[in-house]
XYZ file of C-alpha atoms in Angstrom:
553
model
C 0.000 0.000 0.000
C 1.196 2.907 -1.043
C 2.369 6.149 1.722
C -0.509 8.440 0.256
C -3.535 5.576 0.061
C -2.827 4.820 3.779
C -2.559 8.313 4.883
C -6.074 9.252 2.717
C -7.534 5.713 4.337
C -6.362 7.656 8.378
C -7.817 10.321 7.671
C -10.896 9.016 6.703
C -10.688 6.932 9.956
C -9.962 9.711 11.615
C -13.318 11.665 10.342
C -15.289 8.756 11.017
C -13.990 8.276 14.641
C -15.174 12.077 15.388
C -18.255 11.680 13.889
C -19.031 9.162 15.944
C -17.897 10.878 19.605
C -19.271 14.007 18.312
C -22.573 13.936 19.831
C -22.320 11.726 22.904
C -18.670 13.832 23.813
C -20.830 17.261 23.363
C -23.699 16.412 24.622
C -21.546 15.394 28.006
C -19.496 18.873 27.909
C -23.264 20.252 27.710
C -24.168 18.305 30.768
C -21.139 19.510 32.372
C -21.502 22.952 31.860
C -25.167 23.394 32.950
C -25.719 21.049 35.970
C -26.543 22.646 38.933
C -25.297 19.106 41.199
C -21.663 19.064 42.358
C -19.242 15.973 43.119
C -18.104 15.235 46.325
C -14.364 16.328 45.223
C -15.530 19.565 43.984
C -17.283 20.743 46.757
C -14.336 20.182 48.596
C -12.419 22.234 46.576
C -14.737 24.904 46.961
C -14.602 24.612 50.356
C -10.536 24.879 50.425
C -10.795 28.162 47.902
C -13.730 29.744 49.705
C -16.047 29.492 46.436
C -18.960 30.203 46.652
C -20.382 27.058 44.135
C -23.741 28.669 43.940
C -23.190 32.203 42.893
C -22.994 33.374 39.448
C -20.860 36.202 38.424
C -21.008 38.966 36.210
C -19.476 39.606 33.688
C -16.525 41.993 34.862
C -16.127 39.496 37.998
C -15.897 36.499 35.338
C -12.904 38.299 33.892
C -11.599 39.581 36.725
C -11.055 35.405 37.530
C -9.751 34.847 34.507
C -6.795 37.094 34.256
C -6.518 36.969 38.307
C -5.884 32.860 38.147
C -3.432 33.317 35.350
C -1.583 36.251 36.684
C -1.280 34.150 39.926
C -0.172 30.791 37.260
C 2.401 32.789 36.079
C 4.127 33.968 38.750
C 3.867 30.413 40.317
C 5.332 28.823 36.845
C 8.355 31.563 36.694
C 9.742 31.096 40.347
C 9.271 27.032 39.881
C 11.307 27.255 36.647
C 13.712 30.023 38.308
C 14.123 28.005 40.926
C 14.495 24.293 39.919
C 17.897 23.950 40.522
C 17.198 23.852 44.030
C 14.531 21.900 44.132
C 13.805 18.160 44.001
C 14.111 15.755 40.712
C 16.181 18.797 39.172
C 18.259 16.474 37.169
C 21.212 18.769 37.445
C 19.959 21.223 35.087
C 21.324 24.739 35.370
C 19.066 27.685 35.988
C 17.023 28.834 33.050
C 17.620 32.816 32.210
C 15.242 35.576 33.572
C 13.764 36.270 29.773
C 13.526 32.907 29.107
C 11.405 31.293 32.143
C 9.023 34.609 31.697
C 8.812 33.336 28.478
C 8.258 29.830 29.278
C 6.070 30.835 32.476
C 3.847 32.771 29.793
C 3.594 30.265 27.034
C 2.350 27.566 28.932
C -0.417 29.920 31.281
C -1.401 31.356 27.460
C -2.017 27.435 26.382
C 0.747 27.701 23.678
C 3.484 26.138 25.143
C 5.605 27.715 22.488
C 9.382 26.127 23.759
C 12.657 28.165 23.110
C 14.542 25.217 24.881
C 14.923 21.910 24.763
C 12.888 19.725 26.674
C 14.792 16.906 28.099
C 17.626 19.064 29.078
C 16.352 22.286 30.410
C 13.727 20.850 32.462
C 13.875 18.815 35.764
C 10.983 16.242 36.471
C 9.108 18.331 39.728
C 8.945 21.332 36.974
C 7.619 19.145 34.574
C 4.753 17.892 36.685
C 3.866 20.094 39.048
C 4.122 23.543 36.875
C 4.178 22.796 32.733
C 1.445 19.429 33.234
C -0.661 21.138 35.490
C -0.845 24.359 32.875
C -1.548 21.930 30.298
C -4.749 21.017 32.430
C -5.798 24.326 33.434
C -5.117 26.589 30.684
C -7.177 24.341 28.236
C -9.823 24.750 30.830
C -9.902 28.501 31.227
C -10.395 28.136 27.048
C -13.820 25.869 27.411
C -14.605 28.341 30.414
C -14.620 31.684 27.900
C -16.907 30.090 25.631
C -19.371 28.297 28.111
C -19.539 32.328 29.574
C -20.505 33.354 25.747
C -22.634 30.449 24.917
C -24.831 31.846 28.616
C -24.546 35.200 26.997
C -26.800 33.740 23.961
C -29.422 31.536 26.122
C -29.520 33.776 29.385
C -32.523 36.940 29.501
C -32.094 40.607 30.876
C -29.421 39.350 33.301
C -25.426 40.443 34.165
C -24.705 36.658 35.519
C -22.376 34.488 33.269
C -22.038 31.585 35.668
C -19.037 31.095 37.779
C -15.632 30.907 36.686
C -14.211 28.602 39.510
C -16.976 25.821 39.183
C -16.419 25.865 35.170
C -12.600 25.475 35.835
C -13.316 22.738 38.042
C -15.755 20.986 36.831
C -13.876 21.067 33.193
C -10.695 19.765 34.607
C -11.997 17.085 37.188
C -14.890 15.998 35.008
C -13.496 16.415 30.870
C -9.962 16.750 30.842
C -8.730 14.373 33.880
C -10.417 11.678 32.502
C -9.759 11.726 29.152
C -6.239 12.143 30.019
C -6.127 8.986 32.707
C -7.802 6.668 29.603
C -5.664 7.450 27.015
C -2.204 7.483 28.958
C -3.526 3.850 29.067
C -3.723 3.782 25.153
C -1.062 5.161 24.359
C 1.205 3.062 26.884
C -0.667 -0.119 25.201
C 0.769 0.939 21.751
C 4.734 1.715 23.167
C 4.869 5.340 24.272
C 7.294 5.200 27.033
C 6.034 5.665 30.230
C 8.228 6.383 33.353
C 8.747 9.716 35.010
C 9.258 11.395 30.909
C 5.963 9.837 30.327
C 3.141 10.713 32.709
C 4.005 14.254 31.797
C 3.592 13.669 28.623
C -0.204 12.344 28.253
C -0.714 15.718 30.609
C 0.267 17.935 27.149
C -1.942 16.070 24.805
C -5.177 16.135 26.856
C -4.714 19.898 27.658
C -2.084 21.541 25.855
C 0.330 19.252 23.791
C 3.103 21.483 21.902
C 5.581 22.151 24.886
C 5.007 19.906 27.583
C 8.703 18.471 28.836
C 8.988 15.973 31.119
C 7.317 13.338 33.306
C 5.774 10.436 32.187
C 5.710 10.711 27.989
C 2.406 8.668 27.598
C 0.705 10.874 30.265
C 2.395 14.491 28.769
C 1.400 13.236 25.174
C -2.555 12.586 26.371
C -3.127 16.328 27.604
C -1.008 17.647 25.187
C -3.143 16.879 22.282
C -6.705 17.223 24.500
C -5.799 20.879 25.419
C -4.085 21.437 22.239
C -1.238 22.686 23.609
C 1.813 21.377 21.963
C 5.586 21.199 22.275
C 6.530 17.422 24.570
C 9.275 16.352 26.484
C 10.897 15.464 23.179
C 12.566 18.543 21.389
C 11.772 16.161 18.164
C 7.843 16.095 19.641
C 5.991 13.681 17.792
C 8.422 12.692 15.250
C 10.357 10.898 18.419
C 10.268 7.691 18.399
C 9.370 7.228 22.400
C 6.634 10.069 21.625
C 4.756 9.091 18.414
C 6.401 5.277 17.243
C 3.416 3.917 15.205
C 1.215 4.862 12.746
C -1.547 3.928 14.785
C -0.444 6.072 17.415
C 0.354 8.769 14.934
C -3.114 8.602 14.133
C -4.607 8.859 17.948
C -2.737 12.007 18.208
C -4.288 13.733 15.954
C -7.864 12.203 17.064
C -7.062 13.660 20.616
C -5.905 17.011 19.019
C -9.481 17.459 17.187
C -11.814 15.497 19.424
C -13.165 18.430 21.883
C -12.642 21.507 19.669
C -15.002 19.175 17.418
C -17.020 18.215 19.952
C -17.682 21.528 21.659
C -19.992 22.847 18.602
C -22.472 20.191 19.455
C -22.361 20.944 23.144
C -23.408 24.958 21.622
C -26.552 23.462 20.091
C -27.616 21.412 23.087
C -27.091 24.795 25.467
C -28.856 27.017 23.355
C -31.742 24.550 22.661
C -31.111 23.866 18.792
C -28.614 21.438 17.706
C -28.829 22.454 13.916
C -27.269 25.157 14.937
C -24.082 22.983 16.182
C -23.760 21.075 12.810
C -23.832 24.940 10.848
C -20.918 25.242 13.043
C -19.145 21.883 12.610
C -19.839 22.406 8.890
C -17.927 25.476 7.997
C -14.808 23.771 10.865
C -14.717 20.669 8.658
C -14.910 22.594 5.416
C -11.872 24.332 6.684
C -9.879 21.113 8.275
C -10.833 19.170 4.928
C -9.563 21.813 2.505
C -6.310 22.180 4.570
C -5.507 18.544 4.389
C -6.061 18.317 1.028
C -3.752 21.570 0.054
C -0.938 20.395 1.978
C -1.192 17.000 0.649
C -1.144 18.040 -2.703
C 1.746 20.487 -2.162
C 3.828 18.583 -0.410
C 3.503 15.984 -2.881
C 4.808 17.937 -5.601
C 8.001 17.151 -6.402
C 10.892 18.158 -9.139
C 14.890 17.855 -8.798
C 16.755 14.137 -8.979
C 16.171 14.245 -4.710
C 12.378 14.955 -4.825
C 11.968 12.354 -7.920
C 13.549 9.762 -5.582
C 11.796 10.042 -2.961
C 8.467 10.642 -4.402
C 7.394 14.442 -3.039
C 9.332 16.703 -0.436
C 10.413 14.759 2.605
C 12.955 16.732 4.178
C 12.223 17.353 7.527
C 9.141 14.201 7.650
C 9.321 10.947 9.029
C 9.943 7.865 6.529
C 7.554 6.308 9.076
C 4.827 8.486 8.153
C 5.437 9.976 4.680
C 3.972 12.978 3.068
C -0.223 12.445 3.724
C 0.520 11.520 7.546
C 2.927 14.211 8.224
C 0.342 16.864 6.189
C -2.691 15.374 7.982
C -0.567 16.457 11.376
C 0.412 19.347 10.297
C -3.299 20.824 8.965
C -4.430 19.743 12.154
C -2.227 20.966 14.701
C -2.330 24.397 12.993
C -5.775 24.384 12.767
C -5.859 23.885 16.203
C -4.073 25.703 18.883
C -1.462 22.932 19.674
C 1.622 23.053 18.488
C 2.997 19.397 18.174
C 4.777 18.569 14.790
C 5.692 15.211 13.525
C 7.429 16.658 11.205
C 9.221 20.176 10.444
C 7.499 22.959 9.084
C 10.123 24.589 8.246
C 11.049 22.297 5.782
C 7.776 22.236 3.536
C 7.300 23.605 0.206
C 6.175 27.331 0.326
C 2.920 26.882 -0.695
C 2.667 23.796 2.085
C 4.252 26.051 4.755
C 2.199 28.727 3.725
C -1.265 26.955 4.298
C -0.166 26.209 7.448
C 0.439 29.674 8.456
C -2.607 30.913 7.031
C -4.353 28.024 8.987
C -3.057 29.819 12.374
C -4.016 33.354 10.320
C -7.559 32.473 10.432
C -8.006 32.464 14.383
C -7.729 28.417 14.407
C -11.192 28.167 14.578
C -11.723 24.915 12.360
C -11.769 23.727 14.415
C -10.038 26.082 16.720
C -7.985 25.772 20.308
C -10.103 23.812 23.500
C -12.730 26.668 23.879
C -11.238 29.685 22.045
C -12.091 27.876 18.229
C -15.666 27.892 19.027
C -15.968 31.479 20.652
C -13.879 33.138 17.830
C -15.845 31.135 14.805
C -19.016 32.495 17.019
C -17.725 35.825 16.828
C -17.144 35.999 13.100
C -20.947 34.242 13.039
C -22.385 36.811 14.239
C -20.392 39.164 11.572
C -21.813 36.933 9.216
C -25.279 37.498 10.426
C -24.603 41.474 10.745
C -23.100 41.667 6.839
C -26.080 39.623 5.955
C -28.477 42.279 7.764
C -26.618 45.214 6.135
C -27.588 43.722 2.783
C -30.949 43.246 3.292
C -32.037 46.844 5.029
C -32.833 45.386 9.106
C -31.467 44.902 12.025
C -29.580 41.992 12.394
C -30.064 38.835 14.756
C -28.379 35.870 15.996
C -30.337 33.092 18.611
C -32.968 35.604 19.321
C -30.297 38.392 20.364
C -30.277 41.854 18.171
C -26.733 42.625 17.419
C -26.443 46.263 17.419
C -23.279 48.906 17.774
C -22.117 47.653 21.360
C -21.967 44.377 20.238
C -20.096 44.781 16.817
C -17.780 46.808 18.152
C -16.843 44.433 20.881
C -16.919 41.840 17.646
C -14.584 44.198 15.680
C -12.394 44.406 18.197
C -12.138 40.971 18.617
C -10.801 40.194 14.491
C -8.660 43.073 14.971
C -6.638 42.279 17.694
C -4.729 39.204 16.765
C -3.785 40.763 12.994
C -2.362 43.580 14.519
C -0.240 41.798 17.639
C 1.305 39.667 14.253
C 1.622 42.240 11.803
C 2.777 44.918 14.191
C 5.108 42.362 16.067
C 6.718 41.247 12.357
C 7.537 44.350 10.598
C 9.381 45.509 14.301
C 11.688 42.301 14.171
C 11.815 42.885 10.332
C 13.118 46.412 11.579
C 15.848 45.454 14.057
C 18.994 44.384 12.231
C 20.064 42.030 15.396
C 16.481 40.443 15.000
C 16.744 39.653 11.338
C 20.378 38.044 11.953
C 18.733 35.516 14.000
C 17.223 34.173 10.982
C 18.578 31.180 9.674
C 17.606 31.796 6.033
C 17.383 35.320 4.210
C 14.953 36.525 1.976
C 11.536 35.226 1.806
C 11.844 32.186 3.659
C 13.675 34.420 6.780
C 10.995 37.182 6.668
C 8.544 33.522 6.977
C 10.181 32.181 9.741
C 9.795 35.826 11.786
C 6.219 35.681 10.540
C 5.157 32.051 11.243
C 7.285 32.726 15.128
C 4.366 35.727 15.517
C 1.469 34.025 14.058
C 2.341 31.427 16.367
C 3.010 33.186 19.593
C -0.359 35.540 19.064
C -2.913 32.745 17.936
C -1.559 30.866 21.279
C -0.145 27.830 18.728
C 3.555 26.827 19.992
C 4.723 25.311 16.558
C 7.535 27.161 14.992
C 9.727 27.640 11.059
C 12.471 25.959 13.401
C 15.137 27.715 11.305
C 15.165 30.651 13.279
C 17.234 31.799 16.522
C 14.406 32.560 19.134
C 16.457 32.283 23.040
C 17.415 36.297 22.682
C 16.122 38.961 25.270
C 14.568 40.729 22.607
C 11.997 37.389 20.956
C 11.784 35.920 24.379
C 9.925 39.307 25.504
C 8.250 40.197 22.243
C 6.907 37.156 21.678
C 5.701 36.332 25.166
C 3.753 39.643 25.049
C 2.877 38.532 21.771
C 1.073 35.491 23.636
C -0.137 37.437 26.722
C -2.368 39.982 24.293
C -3.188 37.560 22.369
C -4.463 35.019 24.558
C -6.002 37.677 26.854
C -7.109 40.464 24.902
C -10.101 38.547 22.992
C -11.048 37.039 26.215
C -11.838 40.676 27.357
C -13.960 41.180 24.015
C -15.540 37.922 24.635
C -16.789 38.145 27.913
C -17.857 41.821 27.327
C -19.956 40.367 23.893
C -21.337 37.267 26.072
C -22.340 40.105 28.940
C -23.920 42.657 26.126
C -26.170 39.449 24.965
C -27.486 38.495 28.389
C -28.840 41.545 29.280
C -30.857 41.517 26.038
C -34.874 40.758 26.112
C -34.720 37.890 23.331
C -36.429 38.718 20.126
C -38.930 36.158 18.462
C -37.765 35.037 14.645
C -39.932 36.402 12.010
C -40.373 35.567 8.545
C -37.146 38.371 7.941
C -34.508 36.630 10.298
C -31.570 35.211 9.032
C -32.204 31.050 9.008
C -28.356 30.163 10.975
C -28.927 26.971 11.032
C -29.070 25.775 6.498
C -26.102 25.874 4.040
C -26.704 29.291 2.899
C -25.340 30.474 6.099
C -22.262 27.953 6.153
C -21.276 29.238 2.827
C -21.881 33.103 4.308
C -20.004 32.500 7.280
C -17.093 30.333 5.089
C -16.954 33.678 3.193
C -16.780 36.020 5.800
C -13.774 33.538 7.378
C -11.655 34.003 3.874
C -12.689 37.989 3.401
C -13.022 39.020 6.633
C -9.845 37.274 8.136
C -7.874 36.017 5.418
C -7.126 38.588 3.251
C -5.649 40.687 6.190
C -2.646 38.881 5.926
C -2.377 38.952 2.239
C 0.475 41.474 1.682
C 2.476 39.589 4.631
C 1.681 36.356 2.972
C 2.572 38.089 -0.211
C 6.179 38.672 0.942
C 6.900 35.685 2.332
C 5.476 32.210 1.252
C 3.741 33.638 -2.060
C 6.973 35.089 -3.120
C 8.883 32.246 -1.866
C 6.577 29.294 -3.944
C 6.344 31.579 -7.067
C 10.359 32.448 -7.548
C-alpha cells in the first residue's frame, strides 16, 4: 500500500472516529456545563478556595477570575522554573535565564506552550509535573470556560450573571480533561509510548495543551497535550520521536485527541442554546476548513521536481519515513488548525505553498476547528459578523439566537478580528526592523521574513509550533513574543466576555419571517466567506512577501 492511500484511508478513519464521539462527547461537555449538582471532590475544593459554588458572576467578575488565576499561574510557573535547581528531581539542570522562564512561564499559562529550549535538558521532572502538566490542564480549561460564559450570553434573559468561573474550571478539569487524560495514557502506553517519570508528563500535554510539555511520564504528557491542544513534549523532536509518536496507529490517535473536543464543543453549543442544527452549521464550515487544509498540503507537499524529490516521491525533508507525506500533512493541517503546536514533522522544511497553508491556517483564528474553547468562541464571533453583513444587505437589524446585534456588540466583535492581525503584523515588521532580530534568521529573503512571521502568528494565535530555522532564546523574541502570547491570549477574552455580557442583558427577540435562518447551508457558505474575506485577506500582503513570493520564484 502505497504512503498516500494509507494516509487518505487515516484520515478518513480519523473523520469517522469524530463523527461518531461528536454527539455523545458534546452532549456530556453540555451536561457539564449546565448542571446545577456538584461531586463530592468539587465541593471540597470549593470549600478549600472559599467558592462560593452557587453564585454566578457577572461579567466583569468572570474576567476579573480569569486574568486573576493566570496572573497568579504565572508567577507560580516563573519562580518554579527560576528556581528548579534547588529543588527536588532537578536532574542537574542549570538555571534557566530571567527572559527565558518569563517566556516559558507565559507560554504555557497562554495554552501555547511555544518552547525556546529543549525539553529533556532544560527541564527537571518536579517542573515538569507540578508547573508545565498542570498548565496543560488548566489553561485548556480557562479556554472551554470563555466560551461556556458566551454560549450563557446567547441563552440567558435581561441578566449580568455568566455563571461562575471557579466551578467551570473545576468541573472542566476534574470531570473532561482528567479523565480523558487517565484513559488514554492507558492507550497510548498499550501501543509503546514510554512511560516512566518522561511519560506521565507527557499524556498531561496532549489532553490539555500538547506542543511544549517536557517531562514526566511521555504517555501521560502526550494525552493532555493533544486534548488541550497545547503542543511542544518532552521530546525537542515532539511527535516525530520515536518514544513520543512510534506507530502509525499512534500517529493517528494524536491527531484524534488534538481534534476530538474543539469538534465536539460545537455540538455541546446546540444542546445549550436549545437547537442542535445550529451545532452542525458550526461543525460544517470547521470541517470545510480542516478538509480543505488537508487536502492543500497533501497536494503540495507531494509535488516534487529535482533528482532528490523524484527519488523520494514528493518533499520529505524534515518528515518521518515512518509516516510519509499524507501523515505528516494530515498532522500538520491539524495541529495548525488547532491551537497545539505538536509537529511530527518540520514545518520549516515544507514547500512554500505547504508552509504557507499552514500559516494561514493559524491566520484564520484556528477556529476549524479552533484551540479547547477559544475555536468555538472566535468562529461564534465571526458568526455573528456573518449574520450582521447579511443584515446590512438586506435593510434590518440583524439577529443571531434571538439576540439583536447592534453597535455595542459589533464593536466588541470588531475588536475581537482586529486584535490578533495587529499583535502579528505589528510584532513582524518591528523584528523585520531590528537588524540584530533579522540576523537571528537562519535563512534570508523570503523564507527568513517567513520564519519571523510564522514565530508571531504562532506566539499571538496561542499555537507553539515554529519555522524551526530561526534563533528565538534572545532577550529581545523571548519578551516580544511572550507579550505577543499574553495579548493575544487575553485580549479577545476581554472582548468575549464583554460580547457574552452585552447578549445576556438583552430581552430575546422572536424570529420572524425576515430573520436570518443560521442553522441551512446558505449560512455555512456566508459565514465560510466572511472567514476568507473578513480574516484572510488581512494577511495577504504579509503572505505576499513571504510564502507567495517564496513558492512563485
Amino acid at each position: 500500500m502505497s504512503s498516500t492511500l494509507a494516509g487518505w484511508l487515516q484520515a478518513l478513519a480519523l473523520v469517522g472516529a469524530l463523527v461518531l464521539c461528536y454527539r455523545p462527547l458534546g452532549d456530556y461537555i453540555a451536561r457539564t456545563l449546565t448542571t446545577s449538582k456538584h461531586l463530592r471532590a468539587e465541593r471540597g475544593l470549593y470549600k478549600v478556595v472559599g467558592v462560593d459554588a452557587d453564585a454566578d458572576q457577572r461579567w466583569p467578575v468572570y474576567l476579573r477570575s480569569v486574568l486573576a488565576f493566570s496572573a497568579v499561574s504565572v508567577l507560580f510557573l516563573y519562580g518554579l522554573i527560576r528556581l528548579q535547581q534547588h529543588l527536588l528531581l532537578n536532574l542537574g539542570v542549570e538555571q534557566m535565564a530571567g527572559h527565558q522562564a518569563w517566556n516559558t512561564a507565559i507560554s504555557f499559562v497562554t495554552n501555547t506552550n511555544w518552547q525556546s529550549y529543549s525539553g529533556e535538558s532544560a527541564m527537571g521532572h518536579l517542573v515538569q509535573m507540578a508547573g508545565l502538566a498542570v498548565q496543560n490542564f488548566v489553561s485548556a480549561a480557562v479556554g472551554i470556560a470563555v466560551v461556556a460564559a458566551l454560549i450563557r450570553g446567547f441563552t440567558r434573559n435581561r441578566t449580568d450573571r455568566l455563571g461562575n468561573f471557579w466551578v467551570d474550571l473545576t468541573r472542566i478539569c476534574l470531570r473532561l480533561l482528567l479523565p480523558l487524560s487517565i484513559v488514554f495514557a492507558l492507550v497510548l502506553v498499550a501501543n509503546g509510548v514510554l512511560q516512566n517519570f518522561h511519560g506521565f508528563h507527557e499524556v498531561a500535554t496532549l489532553a490539555g495543551d500538547p506542543q511544549s510539555i517536557p517531562g514526566g511520564p511521555v504517555a501521560s504528557q502526550e494525552v493532555i497535550k493533544e486534548l488541550g491542544t497545547n503542543g511542544g513534549g518532552f521530546f525537542n523532536a515532539n511527535s516525530a520521536h520515536p518514544f513520543e509518536n512510534p506507530t502509525g496507529f499512534t500517529n493517528v490517535l494524536e491527531i484524534f485527541l488534538i481534534l476530538l473536543i474543539p469538534f465536539a464543543l460545537p455540538r455541546a453549543f446546540g444542546r445549550m442554546v436549545g437547537d442542535n442544527r445550529q451545532g452542525y452549521a458550526i461543525v460544517a464550515v470547521m470541517g470545510l476548513f480542516w478538509v480543505a487544509s488537508v487536502a492543500l498540503i497533501t497536494f503540495f507537499e507531494s509535488q516534487h521536481s529535482g533528482a532528490a524529490m523524484n527519488a523520494a516521491g514528493g518533499a520529505m525533508e524534515g518528515k518521518e519515513q515512518r509516516f510519509g507525506i499524507a501523515a505528516s500533512s494530515l498532522f500538520a493541517a491539524s495541529t495548525t488548525l488547532t491551537s497545539t503546536g505538536a509537529v511530527n514533522s518540520f514545518h520549516d522544511s515544507f514547500t512554500p505553498f505547504g508552509g504557507g497553508i499552514t500559516m494561514f491556517n493559524m491566520m484564520l483564528g484556528e477556529i476549524a476547528p479552533g484551540g479547547v474553547g477559544s475555536g468555538l468562541y472566535g468562529m461564534l464571533v465571526l458568526a455573528i459578523v456573518a449574520v450582521f453583513v447579511a443584515g446590512l444587505m438586506v435593510g434590518r437589524t440583524p439577529e443571531y439566537l434571538g439576540k439583536k446585534l447592534g453597535g455595542r456588540e459589533m464593536k466588541f466583535a470588531s475588536l475581537y478580528i482586529l486584535t490578533t492581525p495587529a499583535i502579528v503584523l505589528v510584532g513582524t515588521g518591528v523584528a523585520m526592523a531590528l537588524p540584530g532580530e533579522r540576523a537571528g534568521m537562519l535563512n534570508s529573503g523570503a523564507h527568513g521574513f517567513s520564519e519571523v512571521l510564522y514565530a508571531f502568528t504562532s506566539a499571538a494565535n496561542n499555537n507553539g509550533s515554529a519555522f524551526a530555522g530561526i534563533t528565538v532564546n534572545t532577550d529581545w523574541y523571548d519578551t516580544a513574543l511572550g507579550l505577543a502570547m499574553v495579548f493575544g491570549r487575553f485580549l479577545p477574552m476581554v472582548f468575549v466576555l464583554a460580547l457574552a455580557g452585552a447578549l445576556a442583558q438583552q430581552q430575546p427577540v422572536p424570529a420572524t419571517p425576515g430573520t436570518l435562518p443560521t442553522h441551512k447551508p446558505l449560512f455555512v457558505g456566508l459565514l465560510s466567506g466572511v472567514v476568507l474575506i473578513v480574516v484572510g485577506l488581512t494577511y495577504f500582503p504579509a503572505l505576499a512577501l513571504g510564502p507567495i513570493a517564496e513558492g512563485l520564484s
